[in-house]
Amino acid sequence: DSGVTQTPKHLITATGQRVTLRCSPRSGDLSVYWYQQSLDQGLQFLIQYYNGEERAKGNILERFSAQQFPDLHSELNLSSLELGDSALYFCASSVDPGGGTDTQYFGPGTRLTVL
Amino acid sequence: AQSVSQHNHHVILSEAASLELGCNYSYGGTVNLFWYVQYPGQHLQLLLKYFSGDPLVKGIKGFEAEFIKSKFSFNLRKPSVQWSDTAEYFCAVRLDFGNEKLTFGTGTRLTIIP
């Protein structure tokens, strides 16, 4: 158990819908990262937050957005869902992303199925 | 942009065989290197990491990896695999400073035959 929690574990929804994925980082970690794992794209970085502020953006679609709240939990919002958005979404957290020895610890993931 | 290559997509070994999984990255600057493992149906777990110093790093469960800067490689090794090592293995790179995202390789699926 890494200490990173994600809910829900599974999500099944229809095309065009909107869903919210939730992540709670390890105690003491200030930075949260979102990654998407799909069969065709592999593991791709989506977005990073640090202490409530967006810090870096990766291959995140405009239909997707995220935020980090004052209690440091983060939510990833996916809207106008398409079949191709079906994937495993992982959250990771780390304590000091600017530090030279920072390590990301991953949560169990949310499996999203879009029908 | 940095990239990571894992040339072995699927490796099948018998128990007690030795393992070496390849990982090469493309970036000319200083990098941090990681190996993560994903057991069936589970999340990514950190196996080992390299930041600096001794290029031979030891991780959990008897795994080790060697950083060879001249070859841009960070291969994962285990002298004797067990059935429980069946999993997917991911190599990841992070630039030393200023860009904290992890760039992952495509993964190597390891199947151990009892």
Coordinates of C-alpha atoms in Angstrom, one line a residue:
Chain A
D1 CA 0.0 0.0 0.0
S2 CA 1.6 3.2 -1.2
G3 CA -0.6 5.5 0.9
V4 CA -2.1 7.2 -2.1
T5 CA -5.9 6.5 -2.4
Q6 CA -8.1 6.8 -5.4
T7 CA -11.8 6.6 -5.8
P8 CA -13.8 5.1 -7.4
K9 CA -12.0 1.9 -8.3
H10 CA -14.1 1.3 -11.4
L11 CA -16.3 3.6 -13.4
I12 CA -18.6 2.7 -16.3
T13 CA -20.3 5.4 -18.1
A14 CA -21.6 6.4 -21.6
T15 CA -20.2 8.5 -24.3
G16 CA -20.9 12.2 -23.8
Q17 CA -21.0 12.0 -20.1
R18 CA -18.8 13.7 -17.4
V19 CA -17.0 12.0 -14.6
T20 CA -14.8 13.0 -11.6
L21 CA -11.9 10.9 -10.4
R22 CA -10.6 11.6 -6.9
C23 CA -7.1 11.2 -5.4
S24 CA -5.8 11.7 -1.9
P25 CA -2.0 11.9 -1.7
R26 CA 0.2 10.3 0.9
S27 CA 0.4 12.2 4.2
G28 CA 2.9 15.0 3.8
D29 CA 3.1 15.0 0.0
L30 CA 2.4 18.3 -1.6
S31 CA 2.5 17.3 -5.3
V32 CA -0.1 15.3 -7.2
Y33 CA 0.4 13.9 -10.7
W34 CA -2.2 12.3 -13.0
Y35 CA -1.3 9.7 -15.5
Q36 CA -3.4 7.8 -18.1
Q37 CA -2.6 4.2 -19.0
S38 CA -4.1 2.8 -22.1
L39 CA -3.2 -0.1 -24.4
D40 CA -2.3 2.1 -27.4
Q41 CA -0.7 5.1 -25.6
G42 CA 1.0 3.3 -22.6
L43 CA 1.5 5.4 -19.5
Q44 CA 1.2 9.1 -20.3
F45 CA 1.6 12.1 -18.0
L46 CA -1.5 14.3 -17.9
I47 CA -1.0 17.1 -15.3
Q48 CA 0.7 18.0 -12.1
Y49 CA -0.3 20.1 -9.1
Y50 CA 1.8 21.4 -6.3
N51 CA 0.3 22.8 -3.1
G52 CA -2.9 23.8 -4.9
E53 CA -1.3 25.3 -8.1
E54 CA -0.9 23.7 -11.5
R55 CA 2.8 23.0 -12.0
A56 CA 3.0 21.2 -15.3
K57 CA 0.8 20.0 -18.1
G58 CA 1.4 17.0 -20.3
N59 CA -0.8 15.3 -22.9
I60 CA -4.1 16.4 -21.4
L61 CA -7.1 17.0 -23.6
E62 CA -9.0 20.2 -23.4
R63 CA -12.1 18.1 -22.3
F64 CA -10.1 17.1 -19.2
S65 CA -9.4 19.4 -16.2
A66 CA -8.0 19.0 -12.8
Q67 CA -7.6 20.8 -9.5
Q68 CA -6.0 20.4 -6.1
F69 CA -7.9 21.5 -3.1
P70 CA -6.6 23.1 0.1
D71 CA -6.6 19.7 1.9
L72 CA -4.3 18.6 -1.0
H73 CA -6.7 16.1 -2.5
S74 CA -7.1 16.3 -6.2
E75 CA -9.8 15.7 -8.7
L76 CA -9.6 14.9 -12.4
N77 CA -12.7 15.9 -14.4
L78 CA -13.3 14.2 -17.7
S79 CA -16.1 15.5 -19.9
S80 CA -17.7 14.8 -23.2
L81 CA -16.4 11.3 -22.8
E82 CA -15.4 9.3 -25.9
L83 CA -14.8 5.6 -26.3
G84 CA -11.1 6.3 -26.6
D85 CA -11.0 7.8 -23.1
S86 CA -11.4 4.3 -21.6
A87 CA -8.3 3.7 -19.7
L88 CA -6.7 3.3 -16.3
Y89 CA -6.1 6.7 -14.6
F90 CA -3.4 6.8 -12.0
C91 CA -2.7 9.4 -9.4
A92 CA 0.8 9.7 -7.9
S93 CA 2.1 11.9 -5.2
S94 CA 5.5 13.1 -4.0
V95 CA 6.7 15.3 -1.3
D96 CA 9.2 17.7 -2.9
P97 CA 9.0 17.7 -6.7
G98 CA 11.8 20.3 -7.0
G99 CA 14.2 18.2 -4.9
G100 CA 16.9 16.1 -6.4
T101 CA 15.7 12.8 -4.9
D102 CA 12.0 13.1 -5.2
T103 CA 10.0 9.9 -5.8
Q104 CA 6.5 9.5 -7.0
Y105 CA 4.3 6.9 -5.3
F106 CA 1.2 5.6 -7.2
G107 CA -2.3 5.0 -6.2
P108 CA -4.3 1.9 -7.2
G109 CA -5.9 3.7 -10.2
T110 CA -9.4 4.2 -11.4
R111 CA -10.5 2.0 -14.4
L112 CA -12.8 4.0 -16.6
T113 CA -14.9 2.3 -19.2
V114 CA -16.8 4.4 -21.7
L115 CA -19.6 2.5 -23.5
Chain B
A1 CA 11.8 15.7 -25.3
Q2 CA 13.1 12.8 -23.5
S3 CA 11.9 9.3 -24.4
V4 CA 12.4 5.8 -23.0
S5 CA 12.7 2.6 -24.9
Q6 CA 12.1 -0.9 -23.6
H7 CA 12.8 -3.2 -26.4
N8 CA 11.6 -6.4 -24.8
H9 CA 7.9 -6.4 -25.0
H10 CA 7.3 -9.9 -23.6
V11 CA 9.8 -12.1 -21.8
I12 CA 9.1 -15.7 -20.8
L13 CA 11.4 -17.4 -18.4
S14 CA 11.5 -20.5 -16.2
E15 CA 11.8 -20.2 -12.5
A16 CA 15.4 -19.8 -11.3
A17 CA 16.5 -18.3 -14.6
S18 CA 18.4 -15.0 -14.6
L19 CA 16.6 -11.9 -15.8
E20 CA 17.8 -8.8 -17.6
L21 CA 15.3 -6.2 -19.0
G22 CA 16.6 -3.5 -21.2
C23 CA 15.9 0.2 -20.8
N24 CA 17.4 3.0 -22.8
Y25 CA 16.6 6.7 -22.6
S26 CA 17.3 9.6 -24.9
Y27 CA 18.3 12.8 -23.1
G28 CA 21.7 14.3 -22.9
G29 CA 21.4 15.9 -19.5
T30 CA 21.2 14.6 -16.0
V31 CA 18.4 12.3 -15.3
N32 CA 16.8 10.3 -12.5
L33 CA 15.9 6.7 -13.3
F34 CA 13.2 4.4 -11.9
W35 CA 11.9 0.9 -12.4
Y36 CA 8.3 0.3 -11.4
V37 CA 6.5 -3.0 -11.3
Q38 CA 2.8 -3.6 -11.9
Y39 CA 1.5 -7.0 -10.7
P40 CA -1.7 -8.2 -12.4
G41 CA -4.6 -6.0 -11.4
Q42 CA -2.5 -3.9 -9.1
H43 CA -1.0 -0.4 -9.1
L44 CA 2.6 0.6 -9.9
Q45 CA 5.0 -0.1 -7.2
L46 CA 8.5 1.3 -7.0
L47 CA 11.2 -1.4 -7.4
L48 CA 14.3 0.8 -7.4
K49 CA 15.6 4.3 -8.3
Y50 CA 18.8 6.0 -9.3
F51 CA 19.6 9.6 -8.6
S52 CA 23.4 9.8 -8.3
G53 CA 26.5 8.0 -7.0
D54 CA 27.0 4.3 -7.3
P55 CA 25.6 3.3 -10.7
L56 CA 24.6 -0.2 -9.4
V57 CA 21.5 0.2 -7.3
K58 CA 19.7 -2.4 -5.4
G59 CA 15.9 -2.5 -5.0
I60 CA 13.3 -4.6 -3.4
K61 CA 12.7 -8.3 -3.9
G62 CA 16.3 -9.0 -5.1
F63 CA 16.2 -6.7 -8.1
E64 CA 19.1 -4.5 -9.1
A65 CA 19.8 -2.1 -12.0
E66 CA 22.9 -0.6 -13.4
F67 CA 23.1 2.9 -14.8
I68 CA 25.6 3.1 -17.7
K69 CA 25.8 6.8 -18.7
S70 CA 27.7 6.2 -21.9
K71 CA 25.1 3.8 -23.2
F72 CA 22.1 5.8 -21.8
S73 CA 20.9 2.6 -20.3
F74 CA 19.4 1.4 -17.0
N75 CA 18.9 -2.3 -17.3
L76 CA 17.0 -4.3 -14.6
R77 CA 18.5 -7.6 -13.4
K78 CA 17.6 -10.4 -11.1
P79 CA 19.9 -13.5 -10.7
S80 CA 17.1 -16.0 -10.1
V81 CA 13.4 -15.2 -10.9
Q82 CA 10.4 -16.6 -9.1
W83 CA 6.9 -17.3 -10.3
S84 CA 5.7 -14.4 -8.2
D85 CA 7.8 -12.0 -10.4
T86 CA 5.3 -12.4 -13.1
A87 CA 4.2 -8.8 -13.8
E88 CA 4.7 -5.8 -16.1
Y89 CA 7.9 -3.8 -15.6
F90 CA 8.2 -0.1 -16.5
C91 CA 11.3 1.9 -16.8
A92 CA 10.8 5.7 -16.2
V93 CA 13.0 8.8 -16.5
R94 CA 12.7 12.1 -14.8
L95 CA 14.8 15.1 -15.7
D96 CA 17.0 16.2 -12.8
F97 CA 15.4 19.6 -12.2
G98 CA 12.6 21.7 -13.6
N99 CA 10.5 19.0 -15.1
E100 CA 9.2 16.5 -12.6
K101 CA 6.9 14.4 -14.7
L102 CA 7.9 10.8 -15.3
T103 CA 8.3 9.6 -18.9
F104 CA 7.6 5.9 -19.0
G105 CA 8.7 3.2 -21.4
T106 CA 6.1 1.0 -23.0
G107 CA 6.7 -1.8 -20.4
T108 CA 7.9 -5.3 -20.5
R109 CA 5.6 -8.1 -19.7
L110 CA 7.4 -10.8 -17.7
T111 CA 5.9 -14.3 -17.5
I112 CA 7.6 -16.9 -15.2
I113 CA 6.8 -20.5 -15.9
P114 CA 6.9 -22.7 -12.8

